[in-house]
XYZ file of C-alpha atoms in Angstrom:
599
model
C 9.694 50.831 3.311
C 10.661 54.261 1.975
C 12.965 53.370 -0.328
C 11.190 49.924 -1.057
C 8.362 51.887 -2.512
C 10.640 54.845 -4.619
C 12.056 51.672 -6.186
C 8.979 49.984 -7.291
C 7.518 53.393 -8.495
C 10.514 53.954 -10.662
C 10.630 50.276 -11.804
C 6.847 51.084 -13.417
C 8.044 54.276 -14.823
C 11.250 52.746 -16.644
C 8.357 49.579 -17.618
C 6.011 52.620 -19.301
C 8.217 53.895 -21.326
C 7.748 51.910 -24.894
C 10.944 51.818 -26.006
C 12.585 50.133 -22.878
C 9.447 47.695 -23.113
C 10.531 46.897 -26.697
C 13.546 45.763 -25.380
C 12.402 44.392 -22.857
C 9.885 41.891 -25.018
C 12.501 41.382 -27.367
C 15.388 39.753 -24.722
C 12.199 37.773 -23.700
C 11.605 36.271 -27.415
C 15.350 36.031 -28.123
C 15.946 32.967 -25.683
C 12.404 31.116 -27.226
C 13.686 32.025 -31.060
C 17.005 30.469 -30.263
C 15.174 27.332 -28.912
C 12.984 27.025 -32.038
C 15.116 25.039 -33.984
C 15.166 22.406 -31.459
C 10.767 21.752 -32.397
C 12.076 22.235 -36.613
C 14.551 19.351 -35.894
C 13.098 15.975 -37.534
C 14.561 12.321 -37.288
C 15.970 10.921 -33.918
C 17.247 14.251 -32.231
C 14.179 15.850 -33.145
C 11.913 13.707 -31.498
C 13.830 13.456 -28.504
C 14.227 17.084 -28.372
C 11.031 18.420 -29.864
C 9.203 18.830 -26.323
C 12.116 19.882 -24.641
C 11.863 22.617 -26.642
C 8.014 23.236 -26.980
C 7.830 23.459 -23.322
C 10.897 25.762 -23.081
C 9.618 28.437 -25.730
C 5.931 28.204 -23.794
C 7.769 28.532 -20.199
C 9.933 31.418 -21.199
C 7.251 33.358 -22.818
C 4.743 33.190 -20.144
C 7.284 34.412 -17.397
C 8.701 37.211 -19.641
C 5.840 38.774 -20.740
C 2.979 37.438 -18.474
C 4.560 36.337 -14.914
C 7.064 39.222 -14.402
C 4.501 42.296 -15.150
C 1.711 39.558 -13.085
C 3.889 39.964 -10.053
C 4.697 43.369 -10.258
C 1.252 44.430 -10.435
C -0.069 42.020 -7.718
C 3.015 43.053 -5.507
C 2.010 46.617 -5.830
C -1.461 45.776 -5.026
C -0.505 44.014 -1.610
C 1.955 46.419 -0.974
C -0.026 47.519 2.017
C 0.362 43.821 3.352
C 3.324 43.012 2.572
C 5.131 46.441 3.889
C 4.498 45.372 7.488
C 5.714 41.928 6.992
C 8.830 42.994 5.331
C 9.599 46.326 7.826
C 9.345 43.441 10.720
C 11.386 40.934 8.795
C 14.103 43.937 8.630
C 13.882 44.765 12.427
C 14.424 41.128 13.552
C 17.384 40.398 11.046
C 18.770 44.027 12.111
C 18.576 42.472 15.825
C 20.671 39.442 14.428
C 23.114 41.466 12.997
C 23.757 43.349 15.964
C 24.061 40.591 18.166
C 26.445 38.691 15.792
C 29.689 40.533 15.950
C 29.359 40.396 19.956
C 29.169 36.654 19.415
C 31.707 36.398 16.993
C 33.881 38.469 19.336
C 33.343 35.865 21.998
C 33.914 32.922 19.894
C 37.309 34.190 18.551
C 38.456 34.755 22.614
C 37.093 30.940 23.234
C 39.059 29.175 20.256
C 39.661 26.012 21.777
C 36.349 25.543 23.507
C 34.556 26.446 20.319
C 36.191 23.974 18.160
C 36.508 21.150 20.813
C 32.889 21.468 21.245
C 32.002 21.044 17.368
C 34.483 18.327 17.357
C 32.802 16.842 20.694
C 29.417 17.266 18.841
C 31.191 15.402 15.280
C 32.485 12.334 17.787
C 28.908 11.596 19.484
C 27.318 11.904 16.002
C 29.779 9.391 14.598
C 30.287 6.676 17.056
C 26.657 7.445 18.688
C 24.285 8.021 16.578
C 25.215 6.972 13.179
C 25.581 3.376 14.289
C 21.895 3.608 15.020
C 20.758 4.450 11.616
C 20.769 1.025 10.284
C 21.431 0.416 6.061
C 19.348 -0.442 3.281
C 19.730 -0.483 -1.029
C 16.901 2.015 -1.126
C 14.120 3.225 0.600
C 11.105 1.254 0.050
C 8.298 2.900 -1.829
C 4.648 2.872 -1.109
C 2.627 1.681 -4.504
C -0.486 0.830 -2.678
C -0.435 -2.546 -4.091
C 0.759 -6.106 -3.081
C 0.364 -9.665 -4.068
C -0.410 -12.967 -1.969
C 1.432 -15.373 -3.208
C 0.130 -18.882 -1.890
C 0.940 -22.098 -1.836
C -1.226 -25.251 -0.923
C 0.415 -29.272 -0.801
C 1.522 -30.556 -3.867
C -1.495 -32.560 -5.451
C -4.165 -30.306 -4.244
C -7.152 -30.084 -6.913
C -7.900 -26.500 -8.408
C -11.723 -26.729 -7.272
C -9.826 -26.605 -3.580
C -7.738 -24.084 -4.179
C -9.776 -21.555 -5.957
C -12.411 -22.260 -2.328
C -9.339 -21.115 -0.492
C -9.184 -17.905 -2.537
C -12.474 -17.233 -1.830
C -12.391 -17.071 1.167
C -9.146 -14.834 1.111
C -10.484 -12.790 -1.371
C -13.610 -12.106 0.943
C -11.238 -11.415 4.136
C -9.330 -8.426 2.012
C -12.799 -7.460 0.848
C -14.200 -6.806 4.442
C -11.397 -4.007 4.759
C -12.300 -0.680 3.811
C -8.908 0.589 2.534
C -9.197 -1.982 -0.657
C -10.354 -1.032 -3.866
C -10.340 -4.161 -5.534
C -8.765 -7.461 -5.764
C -7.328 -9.712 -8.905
C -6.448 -13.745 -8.392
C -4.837 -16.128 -10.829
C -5.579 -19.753 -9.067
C -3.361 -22.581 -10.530
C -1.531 -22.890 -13.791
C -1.813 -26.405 -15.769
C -0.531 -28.977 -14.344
C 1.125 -30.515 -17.338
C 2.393 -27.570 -18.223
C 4.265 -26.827 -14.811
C 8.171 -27.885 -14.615
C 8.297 -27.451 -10.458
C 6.616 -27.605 -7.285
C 6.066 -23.889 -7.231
C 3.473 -23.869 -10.054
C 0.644 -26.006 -10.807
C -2.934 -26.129 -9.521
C -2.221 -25.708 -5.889
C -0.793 -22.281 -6.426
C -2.851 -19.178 -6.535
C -2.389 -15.444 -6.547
C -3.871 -12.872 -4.548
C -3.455 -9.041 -6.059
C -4.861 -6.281 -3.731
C -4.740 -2.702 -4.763
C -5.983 -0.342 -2.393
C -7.481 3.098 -2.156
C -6.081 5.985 -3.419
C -4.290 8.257 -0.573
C -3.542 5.448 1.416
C -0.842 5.317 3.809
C 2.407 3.056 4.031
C 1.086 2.129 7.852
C -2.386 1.487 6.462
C -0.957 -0.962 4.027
C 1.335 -2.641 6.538
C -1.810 -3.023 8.907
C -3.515 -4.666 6.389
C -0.319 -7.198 5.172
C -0.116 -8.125 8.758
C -3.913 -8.962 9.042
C -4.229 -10.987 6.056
C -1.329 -12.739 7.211
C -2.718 -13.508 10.645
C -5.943 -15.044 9.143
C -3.843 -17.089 6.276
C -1.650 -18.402 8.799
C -5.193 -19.921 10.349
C -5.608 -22.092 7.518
C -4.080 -25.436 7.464
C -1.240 -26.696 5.280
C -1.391 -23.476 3.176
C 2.298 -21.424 2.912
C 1.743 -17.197 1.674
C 4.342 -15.291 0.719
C 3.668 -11.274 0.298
C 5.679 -9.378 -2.794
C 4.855 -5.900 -4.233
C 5.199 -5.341 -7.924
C 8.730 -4.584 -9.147
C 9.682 -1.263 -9.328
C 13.781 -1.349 -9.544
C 15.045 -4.232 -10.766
C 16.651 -5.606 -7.655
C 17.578 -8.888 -5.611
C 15.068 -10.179 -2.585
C 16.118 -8.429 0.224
C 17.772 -11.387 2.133
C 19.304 -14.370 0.338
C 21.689 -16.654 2.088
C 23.510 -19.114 -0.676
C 24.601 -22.225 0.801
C 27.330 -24.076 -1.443
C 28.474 -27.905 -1.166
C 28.294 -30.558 -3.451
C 26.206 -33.378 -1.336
C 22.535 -32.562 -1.983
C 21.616 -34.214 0.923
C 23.560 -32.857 3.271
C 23.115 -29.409 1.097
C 19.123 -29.555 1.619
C 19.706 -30.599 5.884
C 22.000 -27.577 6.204
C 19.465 -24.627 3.795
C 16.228 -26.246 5.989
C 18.174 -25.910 9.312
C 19.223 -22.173 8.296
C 15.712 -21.846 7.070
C 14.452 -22.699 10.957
C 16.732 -20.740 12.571
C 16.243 -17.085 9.861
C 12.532 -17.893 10.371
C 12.787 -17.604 14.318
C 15.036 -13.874 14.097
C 11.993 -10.620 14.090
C 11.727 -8.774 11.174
C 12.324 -11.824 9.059
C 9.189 -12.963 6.867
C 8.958 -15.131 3.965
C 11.570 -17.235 4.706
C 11.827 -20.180 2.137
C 14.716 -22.167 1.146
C 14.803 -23.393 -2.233
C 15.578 -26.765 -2.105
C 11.759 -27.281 -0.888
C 10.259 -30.784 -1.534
C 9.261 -30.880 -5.549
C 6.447 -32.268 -7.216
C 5.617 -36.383 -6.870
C 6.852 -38.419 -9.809
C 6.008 -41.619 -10.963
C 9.552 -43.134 -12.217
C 9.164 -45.662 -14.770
C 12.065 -48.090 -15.307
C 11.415 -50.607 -18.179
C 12.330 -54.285 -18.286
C 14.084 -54.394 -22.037
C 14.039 -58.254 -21.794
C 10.612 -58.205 -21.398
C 9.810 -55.317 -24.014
C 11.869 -58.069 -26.440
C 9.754 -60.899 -25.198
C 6.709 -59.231 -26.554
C 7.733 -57.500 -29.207
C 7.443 -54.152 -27.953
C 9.496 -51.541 -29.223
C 10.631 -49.344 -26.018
C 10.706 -45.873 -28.088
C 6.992 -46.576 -28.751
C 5.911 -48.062 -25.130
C 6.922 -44.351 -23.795
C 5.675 -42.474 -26.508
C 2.360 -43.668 -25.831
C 2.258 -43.813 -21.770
C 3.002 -39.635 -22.196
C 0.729 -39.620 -25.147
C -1.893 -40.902 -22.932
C -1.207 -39.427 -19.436
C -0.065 -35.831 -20.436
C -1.991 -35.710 -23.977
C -1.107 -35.418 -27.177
C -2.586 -32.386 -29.397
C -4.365 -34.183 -32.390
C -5.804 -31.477 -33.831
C -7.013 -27.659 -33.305
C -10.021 -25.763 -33.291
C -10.447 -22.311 -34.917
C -13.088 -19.607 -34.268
C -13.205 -15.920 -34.889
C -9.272 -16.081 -36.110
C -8.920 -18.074 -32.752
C -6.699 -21.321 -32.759
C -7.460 -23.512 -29.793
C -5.502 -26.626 -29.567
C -7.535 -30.107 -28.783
C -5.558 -32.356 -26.387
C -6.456 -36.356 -26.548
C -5.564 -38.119 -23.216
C -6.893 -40.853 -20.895
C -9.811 -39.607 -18.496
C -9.078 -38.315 -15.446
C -10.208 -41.443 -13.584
C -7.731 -43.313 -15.521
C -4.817 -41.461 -14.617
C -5.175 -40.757 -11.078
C -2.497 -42.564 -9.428
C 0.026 -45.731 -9.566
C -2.783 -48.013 -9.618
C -4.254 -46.815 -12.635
C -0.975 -46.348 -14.226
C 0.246 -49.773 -13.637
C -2.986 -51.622 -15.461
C -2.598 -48.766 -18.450
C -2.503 -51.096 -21.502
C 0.743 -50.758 -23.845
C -0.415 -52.884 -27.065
C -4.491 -51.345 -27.513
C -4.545 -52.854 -30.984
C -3.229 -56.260 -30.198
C -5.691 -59.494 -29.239
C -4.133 -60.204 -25.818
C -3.752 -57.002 -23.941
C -0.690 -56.302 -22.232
C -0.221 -53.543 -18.574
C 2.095 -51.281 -18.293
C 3.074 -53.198 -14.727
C 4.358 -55.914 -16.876
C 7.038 -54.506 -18.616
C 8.084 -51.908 -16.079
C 8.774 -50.903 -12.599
C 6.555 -48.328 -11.603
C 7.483 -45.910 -8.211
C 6.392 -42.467 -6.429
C 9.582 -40.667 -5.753
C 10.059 -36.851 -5.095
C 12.805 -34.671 -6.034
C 13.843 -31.685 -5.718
C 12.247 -28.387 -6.744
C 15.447 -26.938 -8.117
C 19.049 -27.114 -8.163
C 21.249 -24.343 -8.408
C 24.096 -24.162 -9.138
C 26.741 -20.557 -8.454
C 30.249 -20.600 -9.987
C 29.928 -24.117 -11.095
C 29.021 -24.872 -7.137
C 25.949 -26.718 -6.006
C 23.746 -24.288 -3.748
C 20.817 -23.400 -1.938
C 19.514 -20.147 -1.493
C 17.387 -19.298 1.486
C 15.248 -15.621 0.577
C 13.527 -14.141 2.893
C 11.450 -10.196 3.118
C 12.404 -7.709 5.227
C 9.949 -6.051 7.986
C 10.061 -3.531 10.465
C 13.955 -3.540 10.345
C 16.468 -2.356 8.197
C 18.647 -4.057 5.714
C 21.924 -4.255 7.539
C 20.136 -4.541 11.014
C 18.647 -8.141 9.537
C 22.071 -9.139 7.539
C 23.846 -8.815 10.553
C 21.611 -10.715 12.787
C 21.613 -13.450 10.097
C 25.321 -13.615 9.769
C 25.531 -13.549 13.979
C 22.799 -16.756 13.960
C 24.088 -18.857 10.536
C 27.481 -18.172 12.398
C 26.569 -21.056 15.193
C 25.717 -23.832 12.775
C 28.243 -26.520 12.000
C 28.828 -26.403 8.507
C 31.262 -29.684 7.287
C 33.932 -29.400 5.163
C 33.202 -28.355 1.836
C 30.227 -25.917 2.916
C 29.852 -22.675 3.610
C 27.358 -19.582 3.667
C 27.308 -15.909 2.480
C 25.033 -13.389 2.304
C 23.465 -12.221 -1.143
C 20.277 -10.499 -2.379
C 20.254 -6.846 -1.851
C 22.607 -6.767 0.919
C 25.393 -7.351 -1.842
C 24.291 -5.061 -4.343
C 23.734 -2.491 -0.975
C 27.930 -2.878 0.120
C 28.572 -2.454 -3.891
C 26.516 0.436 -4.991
C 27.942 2.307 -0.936
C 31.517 1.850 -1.310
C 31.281 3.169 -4.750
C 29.454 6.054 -3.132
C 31.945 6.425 -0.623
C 34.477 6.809 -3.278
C 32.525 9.303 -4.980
C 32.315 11.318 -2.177
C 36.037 11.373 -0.900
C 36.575 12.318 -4.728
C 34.134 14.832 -4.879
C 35.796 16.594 -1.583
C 39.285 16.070 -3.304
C 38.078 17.954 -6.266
C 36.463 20.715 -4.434
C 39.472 21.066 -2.545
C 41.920 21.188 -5.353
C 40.121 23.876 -6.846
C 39.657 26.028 -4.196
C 43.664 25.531 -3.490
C 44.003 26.729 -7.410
C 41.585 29.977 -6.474
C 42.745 30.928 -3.469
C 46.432 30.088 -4.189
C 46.711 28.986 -0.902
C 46.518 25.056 0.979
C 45.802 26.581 4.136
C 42.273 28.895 3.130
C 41.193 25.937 1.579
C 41.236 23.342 4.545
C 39.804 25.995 6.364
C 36.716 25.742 4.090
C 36.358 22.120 4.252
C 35.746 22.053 7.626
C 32.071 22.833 6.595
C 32.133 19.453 5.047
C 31.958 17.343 8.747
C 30.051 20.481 10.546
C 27.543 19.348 7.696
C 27.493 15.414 8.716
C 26.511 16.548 12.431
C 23.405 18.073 11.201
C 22.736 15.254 8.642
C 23.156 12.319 11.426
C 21.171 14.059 13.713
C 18.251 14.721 11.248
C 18.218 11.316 9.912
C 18.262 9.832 13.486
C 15.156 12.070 14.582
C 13.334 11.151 11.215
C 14.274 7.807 11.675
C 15.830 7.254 7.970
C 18.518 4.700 7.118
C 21.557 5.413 5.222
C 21.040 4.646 1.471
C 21.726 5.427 -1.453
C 19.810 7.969 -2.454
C 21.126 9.760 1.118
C 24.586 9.066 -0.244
C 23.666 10.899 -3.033
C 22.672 13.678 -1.040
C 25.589 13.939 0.671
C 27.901 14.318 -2.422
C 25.830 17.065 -3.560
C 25.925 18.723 0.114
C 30.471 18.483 -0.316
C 29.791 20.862 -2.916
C 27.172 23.292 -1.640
C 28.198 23.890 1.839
C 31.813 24.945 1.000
C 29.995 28.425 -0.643
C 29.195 30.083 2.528
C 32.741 29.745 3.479
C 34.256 30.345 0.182
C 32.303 33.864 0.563
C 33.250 34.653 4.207
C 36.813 33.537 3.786
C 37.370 35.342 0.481
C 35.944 38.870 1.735
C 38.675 38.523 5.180
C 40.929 38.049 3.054
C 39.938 41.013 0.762
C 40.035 43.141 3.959
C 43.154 42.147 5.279
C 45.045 42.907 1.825
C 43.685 46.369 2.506
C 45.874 46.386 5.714
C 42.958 45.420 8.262
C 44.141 43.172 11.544
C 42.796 39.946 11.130
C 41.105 39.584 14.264
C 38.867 43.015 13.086
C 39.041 42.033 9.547
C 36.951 38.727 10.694
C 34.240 40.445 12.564
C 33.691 42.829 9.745
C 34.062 39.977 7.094
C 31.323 38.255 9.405
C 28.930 40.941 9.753
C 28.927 42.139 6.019
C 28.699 38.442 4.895
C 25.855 37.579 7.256
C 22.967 38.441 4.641
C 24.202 36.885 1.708
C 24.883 33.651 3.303
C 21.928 33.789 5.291
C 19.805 34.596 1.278
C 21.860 31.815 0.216
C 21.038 29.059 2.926
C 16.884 30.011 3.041
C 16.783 29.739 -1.098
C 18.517 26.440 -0.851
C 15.927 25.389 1.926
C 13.300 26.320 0.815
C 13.726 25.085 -2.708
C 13.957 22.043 -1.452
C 11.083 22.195 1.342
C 8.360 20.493 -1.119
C 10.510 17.432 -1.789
C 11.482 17.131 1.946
C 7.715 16.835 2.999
C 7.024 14.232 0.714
C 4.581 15.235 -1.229
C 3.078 12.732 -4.168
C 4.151 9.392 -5.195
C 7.479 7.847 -5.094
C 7.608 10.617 -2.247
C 10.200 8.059 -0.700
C 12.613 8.048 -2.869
C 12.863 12.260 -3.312
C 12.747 12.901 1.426
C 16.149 11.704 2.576
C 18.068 13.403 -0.456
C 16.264 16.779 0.592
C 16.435 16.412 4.220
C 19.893 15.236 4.037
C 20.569 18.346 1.785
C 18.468 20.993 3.628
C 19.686 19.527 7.462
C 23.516 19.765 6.501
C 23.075 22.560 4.767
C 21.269 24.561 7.909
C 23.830 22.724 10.344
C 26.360 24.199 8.425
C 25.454 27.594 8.073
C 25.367 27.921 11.452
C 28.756 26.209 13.087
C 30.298 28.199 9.498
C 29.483 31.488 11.595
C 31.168 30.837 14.353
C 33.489 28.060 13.844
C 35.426 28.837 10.306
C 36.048 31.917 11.880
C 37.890 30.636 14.837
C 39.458 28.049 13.108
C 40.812 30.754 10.095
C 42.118 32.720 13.865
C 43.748 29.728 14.464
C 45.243 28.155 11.159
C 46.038 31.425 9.769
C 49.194 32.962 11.902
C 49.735 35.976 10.189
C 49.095 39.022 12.184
């Protein structure tokens, strides 16, 4: 505290004097005048650039000449507080630093048994634990929205399905985590080209209150869907607005060329994914499409009256879907006018069938007599991948991880009999998550190659530097075991974590390694050379670990949105990076003793 206090008094006396301020103002300004040419820059560079620098020259100023002399000033004003703090801070690292080198000591006599035991620890993480963690593209972020997407039978009027909505809309409205709720019911049903629009679809959007929870929303999800599921004949689907631009979770491509046989084998692995838990959604996409009424004309009889057959089927669309004769315009709005038959005219195959084809002629002539009318239904879609026939069976993800559900998938579509000709594979996200990992796993092995190779260059030496990179897997055994007690699944954004941690965790060994080396050049033995290394290196590697932590400490406690994203990078970061610092104590040390057989 003594000498804490003579350095902060002579700190304010160097600050007083005016022409040391002067300077002092002026390297402050130097950095901001630099930057101003990036706000005097005009065209494309300028406006990408202009902010950066605004915000720079603002930043800068404020800590040189506001923040720095702030602190100082409030620092010597809870001096009295902080003094205490710090003086017991000092005693209980001095305690550490005493006890260390008797460790150490220990540690370097129990070689084997030190390093067996991280590798024992390294083994159980690897085959235990990691195998538990379960996969996924990325974690999945709470937006505090979703959408019901539902689906009644083909046919259904809109007046039905907008009473349907209702009543939905009035079930999410009883809850007191929504704010408010949007629909869309039905789209026109001339206007719709499958079975998954028209006026039996609707639209349920539910956004709910601000500060809600990722449990709260899930709660809710499963509620609604409970109470849908009580309505008859109505299918709901539940999708969140599209933040990344990715796959559904789960789709399952079945290829063949029979469509029959194609649309048996996607409904039967349609049954069987809807029957495995955390599997929701599941819809196969060779579902039953819209009615149609095929007309086949009799040209003999077209002939035998004098009918042209160009202008027969102009005018049965002309008169079932409409024609636009004209358009209406008010207030610089243009509203088409569409001229059909009445509804009641064009219900069905009745009233289709005595639709007359010759209106201007004396004798009038049905539609029934020149054609053969029939309801068929088709299919909703076909698909077709690499210049296959397919069906793809999507399905959403709940309450289990991406490679958890891919694997049970693969283990059930596994038992079907699929003929010759047909086969299954596994798509969606699931793909894009085996892509986007191996090229992280590259990534990493070349990031630990490259941090190698340069230490070799430094240190002259291929022994020192496999040394260090034995931080690298006393890292992974704090990483596994964090992300197994948070419960977090390997993803991307963890791989990402990790290749950052391959280059930070090597710099507490890089600095212990470097300074026994130091003292053994001076003629130290090695065994003393590594204790004093150890004890001298302690507080700089401990400075350097709690800066790194607690840096990160905000974005590991998820704090504001897309919170899920930001947590497994830092925790992966700050738990390897703590794991590390700690086995680097004790077990670079032993394993330098060992490697390293020069006396």
């Amino acid at each position: 505290p003594r000498i804490l206090g003579e350095t902060v008094q002579r700190y304010w006396r160097w600050v007083n004097r005016s022409e040391h301020l002067a300077w002092k103002i002026l390297k402050f300004l130097s950095l901001p005048l630099v930057l101003f040419y990036l706000v005097a820059m005009r065209f494309v560079f300028g406006t990408v650039l202009r902010l950066v620098g605004i915000v720079l020259q603002v930043v800068l100023m404020l800590v040189g000449l506001v923040l720095v002399l702030a602190l100082c000033l409030l620092g010597m004003a809870l001096m009295p507080v902080f003094l205490p703090l710090l003086f017991a801070f000092e005693r209980g690292f001095g305690l550490v630093q005493q006890t260390y080198p008797a460790l150490l000591g220990w540690a370097l006599r129990k070689r084997l048994l030190i390093i067996g035991g991280a590798l024992a620890a390294l083994l159980v993480c690897w085959y235990k634990l990691l195998p538990d963690l379960g996969t996924e593209l990325i974690p999945q972020v709470h937006q505090a929205e979703f959408n019901l997407d539902l689906r009644l039978p083909v046919g259904t009027p809109l007046e039905e399905t907008a009473e349907i909505v209702r009543q939905i809309e009035e079930l999410a409205g009883e809850q007191p985590q929504v704010a408010r709720i949007a629909t869309t019911v039905g789209t026109d049903r001339s206007a719709s080209s499958s079975a998954e629009e028209g006026e039996h679809t609707a639209q349920v959007t539910v956004r709910m209150e601000e500060g809600s929870s990722a449990a709260q929303e899930a709660a809710l999800i499963r509620h609604l869907r409970d109470e849908v599921d009580e309505i008859p004949e109505i299918e709901v689907e539940v999708s969140h607005p599209a933040l990344f631009s990715f796959k559904t979770p789960i789709e399952v491509e079945i290829r063949g060329y029979n469509l029959r046989q194609l649309r048996q084998l996607s409904l039967e692995a349609e049954s069987r994914m809807a029957s495995l838990p955390g599997l929701v959604d599941v819809k196969s996409s060779l579902q039953a499409g819209n009615p149609e009424l095929q007309i086949s004309y009799k040209r003999d009889q077209l002939a035998a009256y004098g009918l042209s057959l160009r202008n027969v089927a102009e005018l049965v669309r002309h008169k079932v879907q409409g024609k636009v004769a004209t358009d209406f315009r008010q207030d610089e709005r243009q509203i088409d006018v569409l001229v059909r038959l009445r509804e009641e005219d064009r219900l069905g195959l009745d009233e289709l069938q005595r639709l007359v084809i010759n209106p201007n002629a004396p004798i009038p002539i049905p539609l029934s007599s020149v054609a053969d009318i029939r309801v068929n239904e088709g299919p909703s879609e076909i698909r077709r991948i690499d210049q296959q026939r397919a069906a793809v069976v999507t399905a959403n993800i709940q309450g289990v991880d991406l490679g958890t559900a891919s694997g049970l998938i693969h283990d059930e579509l596994g038992k079907m009999d699929f003929p010759m000709g047909f086969d299954f594979m596994i798509s969606g996200q699931n793909e894009e998550m085996e892509t986007s990992l191996q090229s992280l796993y590259f990534a990493l092995v070349l990031a630990i190659f490259l941090v190698y190779v340069v230490m070799a260059s430094q240190f002259e030496s291929l022994v020192h530097p496999f040394v260090i990179m034995f931080t690298v897997p006393l890292a992974l055994i704090g990483v596994v075991v964090a992300l197994y007690l948070a419960q977090v699944a390997l993803s991307v954004v963890v791989f990402i974590g990790l290749i950052m941690l391959a280059g930070i965790v090597v710099n507490n060994a890089i600095v212990l390694i470097d300074y026994i080396n130091t003292l053994r050049r001076t003629g130290m033995e090695k065994t003393e050379a590594i204790i004093q290394a150890g004890a001298v290196r302690l507080r700089p590697i401990a400075m350097t670990t709690a800066t790194t932590v607690l840096g990160l400490l905000p974005m590991a406690l998820g704090l504001g949105e897309g919170a899920e994203i930001r947590t497994p990078m830092a925790l992966t970061v700050i738990a390897g990076l703590i794991s590390s610092t700690f086995l680097t104590l004790v077990v670079i040390p032993t394993v330098y003793s060992l490697v390293d057989r020069r006396a």
